[in-house]
Short mmCIF file of C-alpha atoms in Angstrom, two decimals:
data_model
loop_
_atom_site.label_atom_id
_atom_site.label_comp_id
_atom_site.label_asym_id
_atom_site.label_seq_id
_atom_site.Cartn_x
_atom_site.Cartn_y
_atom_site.Cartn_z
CA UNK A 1 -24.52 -3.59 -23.79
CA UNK A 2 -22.27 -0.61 -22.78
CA UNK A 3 -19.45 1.14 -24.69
CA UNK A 4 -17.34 -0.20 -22.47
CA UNK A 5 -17.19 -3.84 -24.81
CA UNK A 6 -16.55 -1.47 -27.91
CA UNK A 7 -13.86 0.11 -26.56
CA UNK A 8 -11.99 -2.58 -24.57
CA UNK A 9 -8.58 -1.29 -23.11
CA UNK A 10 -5.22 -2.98 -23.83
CA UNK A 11 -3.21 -4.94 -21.56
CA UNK A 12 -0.92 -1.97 -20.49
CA UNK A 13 -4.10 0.14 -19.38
CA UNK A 14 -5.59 -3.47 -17.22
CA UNK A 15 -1.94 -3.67 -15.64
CA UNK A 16 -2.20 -0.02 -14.71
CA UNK A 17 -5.21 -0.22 -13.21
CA UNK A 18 -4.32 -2.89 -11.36
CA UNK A 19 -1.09 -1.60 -10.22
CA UNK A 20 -2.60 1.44 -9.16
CA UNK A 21 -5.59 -0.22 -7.33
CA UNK A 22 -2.15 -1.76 -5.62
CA UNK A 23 -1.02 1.92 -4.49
CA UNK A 24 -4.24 2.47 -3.43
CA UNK A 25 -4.60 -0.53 -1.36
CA UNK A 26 -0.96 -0.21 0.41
CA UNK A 27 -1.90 3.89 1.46
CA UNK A 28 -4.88 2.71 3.24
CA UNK A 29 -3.28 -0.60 4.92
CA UNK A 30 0.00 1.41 6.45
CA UNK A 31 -1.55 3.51 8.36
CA UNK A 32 -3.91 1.51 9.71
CA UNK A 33 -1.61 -1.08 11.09
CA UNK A 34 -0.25 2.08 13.43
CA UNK A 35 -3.92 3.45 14.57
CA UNK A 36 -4.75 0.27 17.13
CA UNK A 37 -1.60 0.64 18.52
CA UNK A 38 -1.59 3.62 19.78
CA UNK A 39 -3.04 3.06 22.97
CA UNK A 40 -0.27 0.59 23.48
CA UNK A 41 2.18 3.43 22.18
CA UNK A 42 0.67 5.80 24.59
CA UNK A 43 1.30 3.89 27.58
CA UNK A 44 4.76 2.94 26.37
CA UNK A 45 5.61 6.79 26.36
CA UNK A 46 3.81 7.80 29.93
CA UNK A 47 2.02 10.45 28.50
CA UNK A 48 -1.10 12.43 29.42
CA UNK A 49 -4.20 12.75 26.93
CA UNK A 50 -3.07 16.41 26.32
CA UNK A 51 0.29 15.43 25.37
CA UNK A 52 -0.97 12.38 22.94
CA UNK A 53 -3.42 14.67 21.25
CA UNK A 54 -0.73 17.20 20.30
CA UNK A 55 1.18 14.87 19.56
CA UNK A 56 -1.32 12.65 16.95
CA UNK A 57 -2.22 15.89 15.66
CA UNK A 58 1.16 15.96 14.29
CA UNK A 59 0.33 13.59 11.16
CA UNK A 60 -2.38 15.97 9.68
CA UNK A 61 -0.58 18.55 10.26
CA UNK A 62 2.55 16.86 8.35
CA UNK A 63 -0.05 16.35 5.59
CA UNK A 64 -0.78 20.29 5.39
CA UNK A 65 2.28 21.77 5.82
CA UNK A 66 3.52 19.50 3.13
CA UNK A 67 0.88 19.43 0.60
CA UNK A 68 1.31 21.72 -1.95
CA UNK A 69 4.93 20.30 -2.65
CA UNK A 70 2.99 17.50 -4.22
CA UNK A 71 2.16 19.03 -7.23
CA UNK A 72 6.59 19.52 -7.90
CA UNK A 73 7.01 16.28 -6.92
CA UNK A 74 4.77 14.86 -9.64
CA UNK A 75 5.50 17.01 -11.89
CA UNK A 76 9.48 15.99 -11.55
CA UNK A 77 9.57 12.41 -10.98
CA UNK A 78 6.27 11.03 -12.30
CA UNK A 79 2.71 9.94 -10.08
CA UNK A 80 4.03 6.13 -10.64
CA UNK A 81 7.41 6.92 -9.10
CA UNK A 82 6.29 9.81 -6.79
CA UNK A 83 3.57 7.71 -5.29
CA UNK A 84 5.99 4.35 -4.68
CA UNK A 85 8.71 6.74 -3.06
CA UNK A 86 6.24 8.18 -0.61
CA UNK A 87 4.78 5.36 0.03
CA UNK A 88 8.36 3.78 1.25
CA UNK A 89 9.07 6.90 3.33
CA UNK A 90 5.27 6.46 4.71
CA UNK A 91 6.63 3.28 5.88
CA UNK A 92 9.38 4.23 6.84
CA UNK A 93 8.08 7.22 9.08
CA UNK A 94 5.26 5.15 10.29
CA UNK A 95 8.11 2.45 11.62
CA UNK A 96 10.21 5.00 13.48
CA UNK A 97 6.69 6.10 15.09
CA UNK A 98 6.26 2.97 16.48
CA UNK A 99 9.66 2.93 17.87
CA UNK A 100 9.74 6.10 19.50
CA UNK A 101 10.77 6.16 22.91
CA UNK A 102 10.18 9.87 23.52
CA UNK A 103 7.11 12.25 22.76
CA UNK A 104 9.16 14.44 20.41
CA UNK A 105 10.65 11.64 18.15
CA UNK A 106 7.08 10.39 18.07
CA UNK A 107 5.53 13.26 16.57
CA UNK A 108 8.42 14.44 14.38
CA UNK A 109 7.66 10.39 12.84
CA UNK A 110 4.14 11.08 12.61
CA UNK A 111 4.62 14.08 10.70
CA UNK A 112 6.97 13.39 8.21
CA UNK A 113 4.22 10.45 7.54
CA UNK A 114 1.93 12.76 7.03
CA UNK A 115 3.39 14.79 4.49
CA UNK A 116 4.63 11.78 2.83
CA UNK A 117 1.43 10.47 2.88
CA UNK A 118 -0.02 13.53 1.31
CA UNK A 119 2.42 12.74 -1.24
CA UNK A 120 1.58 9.74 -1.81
CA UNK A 121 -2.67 10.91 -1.67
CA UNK A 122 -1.80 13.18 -4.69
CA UNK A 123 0.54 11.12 -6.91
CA UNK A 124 -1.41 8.14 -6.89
CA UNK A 125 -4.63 9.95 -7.35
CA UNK A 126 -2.81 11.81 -10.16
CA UNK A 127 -1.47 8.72 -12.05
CA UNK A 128 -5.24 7.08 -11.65
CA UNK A 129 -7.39 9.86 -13.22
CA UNK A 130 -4.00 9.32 -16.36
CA UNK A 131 -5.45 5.35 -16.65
CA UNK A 132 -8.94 6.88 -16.57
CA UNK A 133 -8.62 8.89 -19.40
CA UNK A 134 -6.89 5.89 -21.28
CA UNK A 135 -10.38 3.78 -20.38
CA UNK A 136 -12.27 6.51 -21.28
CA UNK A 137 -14.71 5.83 -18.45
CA UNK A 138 -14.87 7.01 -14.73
CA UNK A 139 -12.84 4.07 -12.71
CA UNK A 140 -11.49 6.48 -9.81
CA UNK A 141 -14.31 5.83 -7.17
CA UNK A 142 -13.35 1.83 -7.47
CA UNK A 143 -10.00 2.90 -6.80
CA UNK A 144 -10.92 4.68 -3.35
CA UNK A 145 -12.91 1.72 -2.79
CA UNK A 146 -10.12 0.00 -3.09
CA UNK A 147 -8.26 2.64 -0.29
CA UNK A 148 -11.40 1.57 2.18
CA UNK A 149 -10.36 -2.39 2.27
CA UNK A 150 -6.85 -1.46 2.86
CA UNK A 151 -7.80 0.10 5.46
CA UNK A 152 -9.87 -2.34 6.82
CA UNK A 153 -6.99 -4.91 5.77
CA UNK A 154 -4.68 -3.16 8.18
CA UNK A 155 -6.52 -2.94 10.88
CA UNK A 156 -7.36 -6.49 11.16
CA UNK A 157 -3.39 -6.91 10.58
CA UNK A 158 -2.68 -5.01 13.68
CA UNK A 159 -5.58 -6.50 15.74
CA UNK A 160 -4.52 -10.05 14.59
CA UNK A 161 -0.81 -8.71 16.17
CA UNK A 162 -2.26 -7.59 19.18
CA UNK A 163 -3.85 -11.00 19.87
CA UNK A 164 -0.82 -12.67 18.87
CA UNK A 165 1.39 -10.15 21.32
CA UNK A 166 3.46 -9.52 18.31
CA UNK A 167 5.80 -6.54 19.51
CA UNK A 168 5.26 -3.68 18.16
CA UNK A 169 8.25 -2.86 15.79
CA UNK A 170 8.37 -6.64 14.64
CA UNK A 171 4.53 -5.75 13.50
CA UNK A 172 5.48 -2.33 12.10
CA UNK A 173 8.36 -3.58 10.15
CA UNK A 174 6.66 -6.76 8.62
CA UNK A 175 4.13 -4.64 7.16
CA UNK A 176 6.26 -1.86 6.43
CA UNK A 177 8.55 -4.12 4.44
CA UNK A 178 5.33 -6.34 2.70
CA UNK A 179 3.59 -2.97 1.36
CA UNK A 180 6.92 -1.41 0.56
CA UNK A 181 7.41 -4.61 -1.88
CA UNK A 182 3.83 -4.57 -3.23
CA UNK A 183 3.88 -1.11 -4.40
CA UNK A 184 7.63 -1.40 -5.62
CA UNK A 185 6.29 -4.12 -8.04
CA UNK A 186 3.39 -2.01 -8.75
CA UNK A 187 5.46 0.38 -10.16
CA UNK A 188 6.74 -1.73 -13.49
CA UNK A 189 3.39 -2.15 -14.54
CA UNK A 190 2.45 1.65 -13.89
CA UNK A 191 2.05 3.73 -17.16
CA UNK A 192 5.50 4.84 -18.75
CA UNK A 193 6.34 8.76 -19.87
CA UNK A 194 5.21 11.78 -18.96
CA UNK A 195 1.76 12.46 -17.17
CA UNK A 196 1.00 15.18 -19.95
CA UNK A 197 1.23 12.25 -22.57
CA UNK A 198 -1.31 13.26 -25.82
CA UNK A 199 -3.89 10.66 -26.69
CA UNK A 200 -4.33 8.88 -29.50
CA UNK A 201 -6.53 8.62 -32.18
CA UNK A 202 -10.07 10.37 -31.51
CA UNK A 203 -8.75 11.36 -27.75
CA UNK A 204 -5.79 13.11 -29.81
CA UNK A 205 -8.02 15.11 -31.63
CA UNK A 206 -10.29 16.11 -28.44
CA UNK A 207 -7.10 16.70 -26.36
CA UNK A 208 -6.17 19.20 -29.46
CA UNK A 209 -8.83 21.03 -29.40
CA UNK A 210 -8.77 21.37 -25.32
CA UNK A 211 -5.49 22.75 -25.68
CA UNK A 212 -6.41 25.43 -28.46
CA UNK A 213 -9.61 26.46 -26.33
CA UNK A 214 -6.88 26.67 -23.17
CA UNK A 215 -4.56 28.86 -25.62
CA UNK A 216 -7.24 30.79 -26.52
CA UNK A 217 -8.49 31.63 -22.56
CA UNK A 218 -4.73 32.16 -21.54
CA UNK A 219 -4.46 34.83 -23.91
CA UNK A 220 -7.29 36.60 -23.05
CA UNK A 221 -6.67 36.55 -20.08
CA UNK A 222 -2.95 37.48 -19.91
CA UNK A 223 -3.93 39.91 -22.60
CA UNK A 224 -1.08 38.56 -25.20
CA UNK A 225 1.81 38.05 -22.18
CA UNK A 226 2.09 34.32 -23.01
CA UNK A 227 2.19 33.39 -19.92
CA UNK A 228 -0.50 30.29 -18.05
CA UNK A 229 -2.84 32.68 -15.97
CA UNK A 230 -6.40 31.64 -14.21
CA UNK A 231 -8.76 33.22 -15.32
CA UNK A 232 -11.66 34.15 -12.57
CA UNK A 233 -13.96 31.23 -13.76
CA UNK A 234 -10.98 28.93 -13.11
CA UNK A 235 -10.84 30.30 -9.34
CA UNK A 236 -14.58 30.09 -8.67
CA UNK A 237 -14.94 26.54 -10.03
CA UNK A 238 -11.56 25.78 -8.04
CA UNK A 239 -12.88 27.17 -5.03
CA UNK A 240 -16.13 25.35 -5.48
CA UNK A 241 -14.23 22.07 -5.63
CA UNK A 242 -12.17 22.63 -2.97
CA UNK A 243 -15.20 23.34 -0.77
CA UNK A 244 -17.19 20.27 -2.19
CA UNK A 245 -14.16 17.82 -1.13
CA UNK A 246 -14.47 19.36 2.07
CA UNK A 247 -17.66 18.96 2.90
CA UNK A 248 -16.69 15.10 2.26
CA UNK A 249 -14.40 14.90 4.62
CA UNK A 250 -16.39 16.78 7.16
CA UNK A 251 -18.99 14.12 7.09
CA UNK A 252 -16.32 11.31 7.28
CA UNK A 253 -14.92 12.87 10.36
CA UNK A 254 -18.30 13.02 11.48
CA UNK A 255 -18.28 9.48 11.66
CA UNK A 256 -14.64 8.92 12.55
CA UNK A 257 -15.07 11.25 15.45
CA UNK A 258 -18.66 11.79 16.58
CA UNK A 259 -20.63 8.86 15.63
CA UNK A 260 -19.99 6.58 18.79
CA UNK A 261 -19.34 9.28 21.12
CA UNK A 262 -22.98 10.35 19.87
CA UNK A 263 -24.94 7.22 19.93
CA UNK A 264 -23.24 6.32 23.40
CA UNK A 265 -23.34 9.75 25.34
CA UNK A 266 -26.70 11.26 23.90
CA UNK A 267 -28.96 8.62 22.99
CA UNK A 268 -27.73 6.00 26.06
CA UNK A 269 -26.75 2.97 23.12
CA UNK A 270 -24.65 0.38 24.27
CA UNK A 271 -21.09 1.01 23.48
CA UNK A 272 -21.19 -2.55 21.06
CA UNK A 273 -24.45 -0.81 19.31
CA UNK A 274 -22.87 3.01 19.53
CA UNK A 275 -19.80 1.28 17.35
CA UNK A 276 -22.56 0.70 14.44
CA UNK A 277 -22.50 4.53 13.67
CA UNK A 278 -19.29 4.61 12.37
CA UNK A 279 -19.43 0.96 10.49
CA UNK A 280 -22.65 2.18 8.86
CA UNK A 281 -20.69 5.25 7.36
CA UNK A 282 -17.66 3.78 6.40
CA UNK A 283 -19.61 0.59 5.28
CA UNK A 284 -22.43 2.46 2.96
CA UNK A 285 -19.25 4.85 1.54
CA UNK A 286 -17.57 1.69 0.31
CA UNK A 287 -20.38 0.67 -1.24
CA UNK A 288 -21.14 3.63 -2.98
CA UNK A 289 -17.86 3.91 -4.02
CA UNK A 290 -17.94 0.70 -5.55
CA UNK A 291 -21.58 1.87 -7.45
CA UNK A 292 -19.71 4.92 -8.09
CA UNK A 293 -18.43 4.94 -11.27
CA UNK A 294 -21.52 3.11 -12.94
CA UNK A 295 -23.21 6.11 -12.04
CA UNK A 296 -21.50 8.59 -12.69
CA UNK A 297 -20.80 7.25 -16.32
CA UNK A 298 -24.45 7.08 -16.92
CA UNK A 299 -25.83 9.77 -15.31
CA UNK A 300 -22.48 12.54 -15.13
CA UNK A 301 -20.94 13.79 -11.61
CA UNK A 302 -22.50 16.32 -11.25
CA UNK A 303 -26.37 14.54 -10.83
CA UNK A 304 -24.54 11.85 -8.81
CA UNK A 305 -23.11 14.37 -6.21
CA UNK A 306 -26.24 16.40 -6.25
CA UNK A 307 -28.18 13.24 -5.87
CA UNK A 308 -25.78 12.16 -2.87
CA UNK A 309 -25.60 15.70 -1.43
CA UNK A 310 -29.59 15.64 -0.82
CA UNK A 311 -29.28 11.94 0.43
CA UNK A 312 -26.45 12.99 2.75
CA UNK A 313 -28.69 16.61 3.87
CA UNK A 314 -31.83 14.79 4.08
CA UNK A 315 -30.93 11.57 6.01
CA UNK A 316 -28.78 12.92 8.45
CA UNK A 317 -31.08 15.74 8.78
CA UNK A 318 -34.11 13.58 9.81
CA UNK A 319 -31.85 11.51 12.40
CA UNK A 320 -31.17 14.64 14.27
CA UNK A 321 -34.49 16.16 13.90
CA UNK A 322 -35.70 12.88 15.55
CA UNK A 323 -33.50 11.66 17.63
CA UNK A 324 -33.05 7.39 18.00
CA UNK A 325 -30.68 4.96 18.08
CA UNK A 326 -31.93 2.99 14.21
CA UNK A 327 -32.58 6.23 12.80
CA UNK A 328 -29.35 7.82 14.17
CA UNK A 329 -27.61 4.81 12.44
CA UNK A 330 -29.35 5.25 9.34
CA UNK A 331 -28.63 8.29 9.43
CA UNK A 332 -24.82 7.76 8.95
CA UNK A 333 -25.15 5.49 6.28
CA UNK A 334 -27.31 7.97 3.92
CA UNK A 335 -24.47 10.31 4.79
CA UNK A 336 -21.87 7.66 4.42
CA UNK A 337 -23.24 6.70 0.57
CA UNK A 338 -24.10 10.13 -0.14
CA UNK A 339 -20.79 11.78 -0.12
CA UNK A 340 -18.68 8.20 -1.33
CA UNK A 341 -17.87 10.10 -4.83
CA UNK A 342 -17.09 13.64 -3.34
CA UNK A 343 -13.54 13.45 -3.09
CA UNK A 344 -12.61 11.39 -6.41
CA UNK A 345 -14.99 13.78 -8.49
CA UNK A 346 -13.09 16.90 -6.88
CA UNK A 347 -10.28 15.55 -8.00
CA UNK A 348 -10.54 14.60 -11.23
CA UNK A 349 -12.56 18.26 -12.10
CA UNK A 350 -9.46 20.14 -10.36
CA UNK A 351 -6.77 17.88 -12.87
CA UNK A 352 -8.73 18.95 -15.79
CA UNK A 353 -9.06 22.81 -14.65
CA UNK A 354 -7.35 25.28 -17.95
CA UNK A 355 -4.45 27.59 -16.68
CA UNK A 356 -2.74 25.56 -14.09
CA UNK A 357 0.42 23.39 -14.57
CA UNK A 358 -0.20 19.57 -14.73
CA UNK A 359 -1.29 17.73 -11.14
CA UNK A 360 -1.52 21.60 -9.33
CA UNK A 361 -5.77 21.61 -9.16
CA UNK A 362 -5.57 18.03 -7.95
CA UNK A 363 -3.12 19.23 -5.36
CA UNK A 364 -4.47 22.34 -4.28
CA UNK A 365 -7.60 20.45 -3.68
CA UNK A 366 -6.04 17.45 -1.64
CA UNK A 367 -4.08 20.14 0.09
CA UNK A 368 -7.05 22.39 1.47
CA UNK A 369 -8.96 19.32 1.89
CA UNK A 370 -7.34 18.49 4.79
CA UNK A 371 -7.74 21.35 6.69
CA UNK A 372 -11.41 19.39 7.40
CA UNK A 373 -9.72 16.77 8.77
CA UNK A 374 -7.53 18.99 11.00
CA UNK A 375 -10.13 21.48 12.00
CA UNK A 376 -13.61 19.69 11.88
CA UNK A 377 -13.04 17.96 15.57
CA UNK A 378 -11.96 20.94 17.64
CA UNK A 379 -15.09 22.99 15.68
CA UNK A 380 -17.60 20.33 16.07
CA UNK A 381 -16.23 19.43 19.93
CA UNK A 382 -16.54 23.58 20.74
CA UNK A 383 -20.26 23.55 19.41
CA UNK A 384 -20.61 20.38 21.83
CA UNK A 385 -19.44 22.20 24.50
CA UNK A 386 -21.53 25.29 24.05
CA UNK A 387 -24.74 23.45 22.52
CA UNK A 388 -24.67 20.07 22.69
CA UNK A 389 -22.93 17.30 20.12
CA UNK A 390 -26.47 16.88 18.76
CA UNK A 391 -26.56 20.79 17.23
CA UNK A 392 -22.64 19.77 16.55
CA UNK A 393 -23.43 17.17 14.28
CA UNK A 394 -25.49 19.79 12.09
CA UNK A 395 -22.43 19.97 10.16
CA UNK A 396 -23.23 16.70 8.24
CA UNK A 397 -26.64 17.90 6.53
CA UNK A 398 -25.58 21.33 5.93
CA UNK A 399 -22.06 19.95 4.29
CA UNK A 400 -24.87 17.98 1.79
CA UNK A 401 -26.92 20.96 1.68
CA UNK A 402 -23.29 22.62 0.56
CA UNK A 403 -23.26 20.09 -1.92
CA UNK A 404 -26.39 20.33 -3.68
CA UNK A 405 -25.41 24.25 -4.22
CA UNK A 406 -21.62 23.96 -5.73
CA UNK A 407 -22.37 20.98 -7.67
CA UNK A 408 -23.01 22.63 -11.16
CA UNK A 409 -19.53 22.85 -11.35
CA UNK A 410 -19.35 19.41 -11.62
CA UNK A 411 -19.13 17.55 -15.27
CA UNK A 412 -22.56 16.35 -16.40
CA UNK A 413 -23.59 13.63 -18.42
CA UNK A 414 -21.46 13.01 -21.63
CA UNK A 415 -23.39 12.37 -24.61
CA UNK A 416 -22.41 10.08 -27.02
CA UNK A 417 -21.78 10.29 -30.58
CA UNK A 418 -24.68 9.27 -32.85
CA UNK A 419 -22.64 6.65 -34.24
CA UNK A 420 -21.28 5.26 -31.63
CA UNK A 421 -24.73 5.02 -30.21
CA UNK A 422 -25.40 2.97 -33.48
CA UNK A 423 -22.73 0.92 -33.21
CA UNK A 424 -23.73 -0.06 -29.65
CA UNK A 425 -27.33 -0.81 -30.64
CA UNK A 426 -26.26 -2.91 -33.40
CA UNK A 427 -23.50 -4.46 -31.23
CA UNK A 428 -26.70 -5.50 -28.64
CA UNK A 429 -28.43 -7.14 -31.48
#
């Protein structure tokens, strides 16, 4: 028996989960419903592959250029609300996308979904790691779990309207409109107040002395002035978190962009069997994801992204030191389930960082995370060129090598109170 049936949460902490699995859910399924259309969208606009690219491009790019606002946003409206209004405007810029009848309308949609989206990535990450800290137990991995079957949700939606020759802004706007609802009524059973909300009872007491240790570093460091400064430990560990997120979504680009084009081009699979590269990533993240939080609660983040770092480094690793078609696949699922908690456990480290203002860690780090996203494929496609994609994908087991390095800056295991160990032990009996 766990602590977890000692320390049951209320009703309002169940409902917030819920509504922020929800959130979760919706940000994966919207964008998704656009991806399989764009071929269609493409051909609708006559343009070239140069053109499209650019143009695409223009959603990441949304997402960086708008990031760090994030952390204001929060901060003045509330995740709950922040993340619902984004999401609407997600919609919203993801409808006029599919609507566009010229290039330059197309991309200016796809970019203001972007940064809405990276809105939404941050508040909603934000108001989850607030009901974590109610549970008192890591629930953020099920949560971007959760992010992985909207996903897959969507794109079956827009498949399903491609088969049905739905048009495209009749598709667009029914699931604009359905997600738009869901997280609307998502939002009354979000937590109420302020993100910076105290804790009670023994959390009040711990939360206390966290802020007199902060107090303390903040005036050593600003040497009296009063003011919130960083101290130098706070940029390294920062640093080292922003780095560790990236090397997470370096290996899911990996997938996203390489796997097929890899499996098909340099090892001569069928292009039915060169699809299994990416579904083995996505499929073994999911499902680490899901193990996620067990783990980490028993064993601390930092041994479970250590662990995962090696079993990203090493199976990856072997698959391109010996180069087939099972192994290759393998290969993507080790690196797949290795880096599943990367991201969440960047995230929730960079929230907790002393000397920043509430929700400007988790920011920073969604923020610069990104920038994997948006420069992984031209990096990776320029070693191709040179090298070949198989040196390219080298980037996957030396992002888990990366890993295994920065990970003491990770949490480890939290130990348990005597007593409460008691109480659980009698509990058992």
């Amino acid at each position: 028996m766990t602590i977890d049936v000692l320390r049951r949460p209320g009703l309002a902490e169940r409902q917030a989960r819920a509504a922020v699995a929800v959130l979760f859910f919706t940000n994966g399924a919207l964008f998704a419903n656009l991806l399989p259309r764009y071929p269609q969208i493409k051909a609708d606009l006559g343009i070239g592959n140069a053109a499209y690219g650019l143009a695409v491009a223009a959603f990441p790019a949304g997402a960086v250029v708008a990031g760090l606002a994030a952390g204001v946003l929060v901060r003045r409206l509330g995740s709950a609300r922040a993340a619902v209004a984004s999401t609407l405007l997600t919609a919203a810029g993801i409808l006029v996308a599919g609507l566009s009848q010229s290039v330059v309308l197309f991309a200016m949609a796809l970019f203001l979904a972007g940064a809405m989206d990276a809105f939404t990535d941050v508040a909603q990450n934000a108001h989850g790691l607030r009901v974590q800290r109610r549970y008192g137990r890591s629930i953020i991995n099920s949560f971007h779990a959760i992010w992985s079957i909207g996903a897959v949700t969507g794109g079956a939606m827009a498949a399903g309207a491609i088969a049905l020759d739905l048009p495209l802004g009749v598709h667009l706007l029914i699931s604009g409109v359905l997600f738009g609802i869901a997280a609307c009524v998502a939002l009354r059973f979000c937590l109420p107040g302020p993100d910076t909300e105290p804790a009670e009872g023994t959390e009040a007491k711990e939360a206390k002395e966290t802020k007199e240790t902060k107090e303390e570093s903040r005036e050593k460091a600003g040497a009296g002035s009063g003011r919130s400064v960083m101290t130098s430990r706070t940029r390294y560990v920062l640093a080292a978190l922003v780095l560790i997120a990236t090397a997470g979504t370096l290996v899911e680009d990996a997938g996203n962009s390489w796997a097929a084009l890899y499996l098909s081009d340099s090892l001569n699979a069928s292009a039915a069997l060169a699809a299994s590269g990416f579904i083995a990533l996505v499929g073994a993240q999911f499902v680490g994801r899901i193990l996620g939080d067990r783990l980490v609660d028993r064993f601390g983040q930092r041994a479970v992204a250590r662990a995962g770092g090696f079993i990203a480094a090493a199976g990856m690793g072997l698959a391109l030191a010996v180069p087939t078609v099972p192994g290759t696949i393998l290969g993507f699922a080790a690196a797949g389930f290795g880096v599943a908690t990367l991201v969440p456990a960047a995230m929730h480290e960079a929230d907790e960082l002393p000397g920043l203002k509430p929700g400007s860690g988790l920011t920073i780090v969604s923020w610069l995370m990104r920038l994997g996203f948006l420069l992984s494929p031209p990096i990776v496609g320029l070693v191709a060129d040179e090298a070949g994609l198989r040196l390219g994908l080298l980037v996957v087991p030396l992002a888990g090598a990366l890993v295994v390095v920065l990970a003491g800056v990770l949490g480890a295991r939290k130990r348990r109170p005597a007593s409460d160990e008691g109480q659980e032990s009698a509990a058992a009996r």
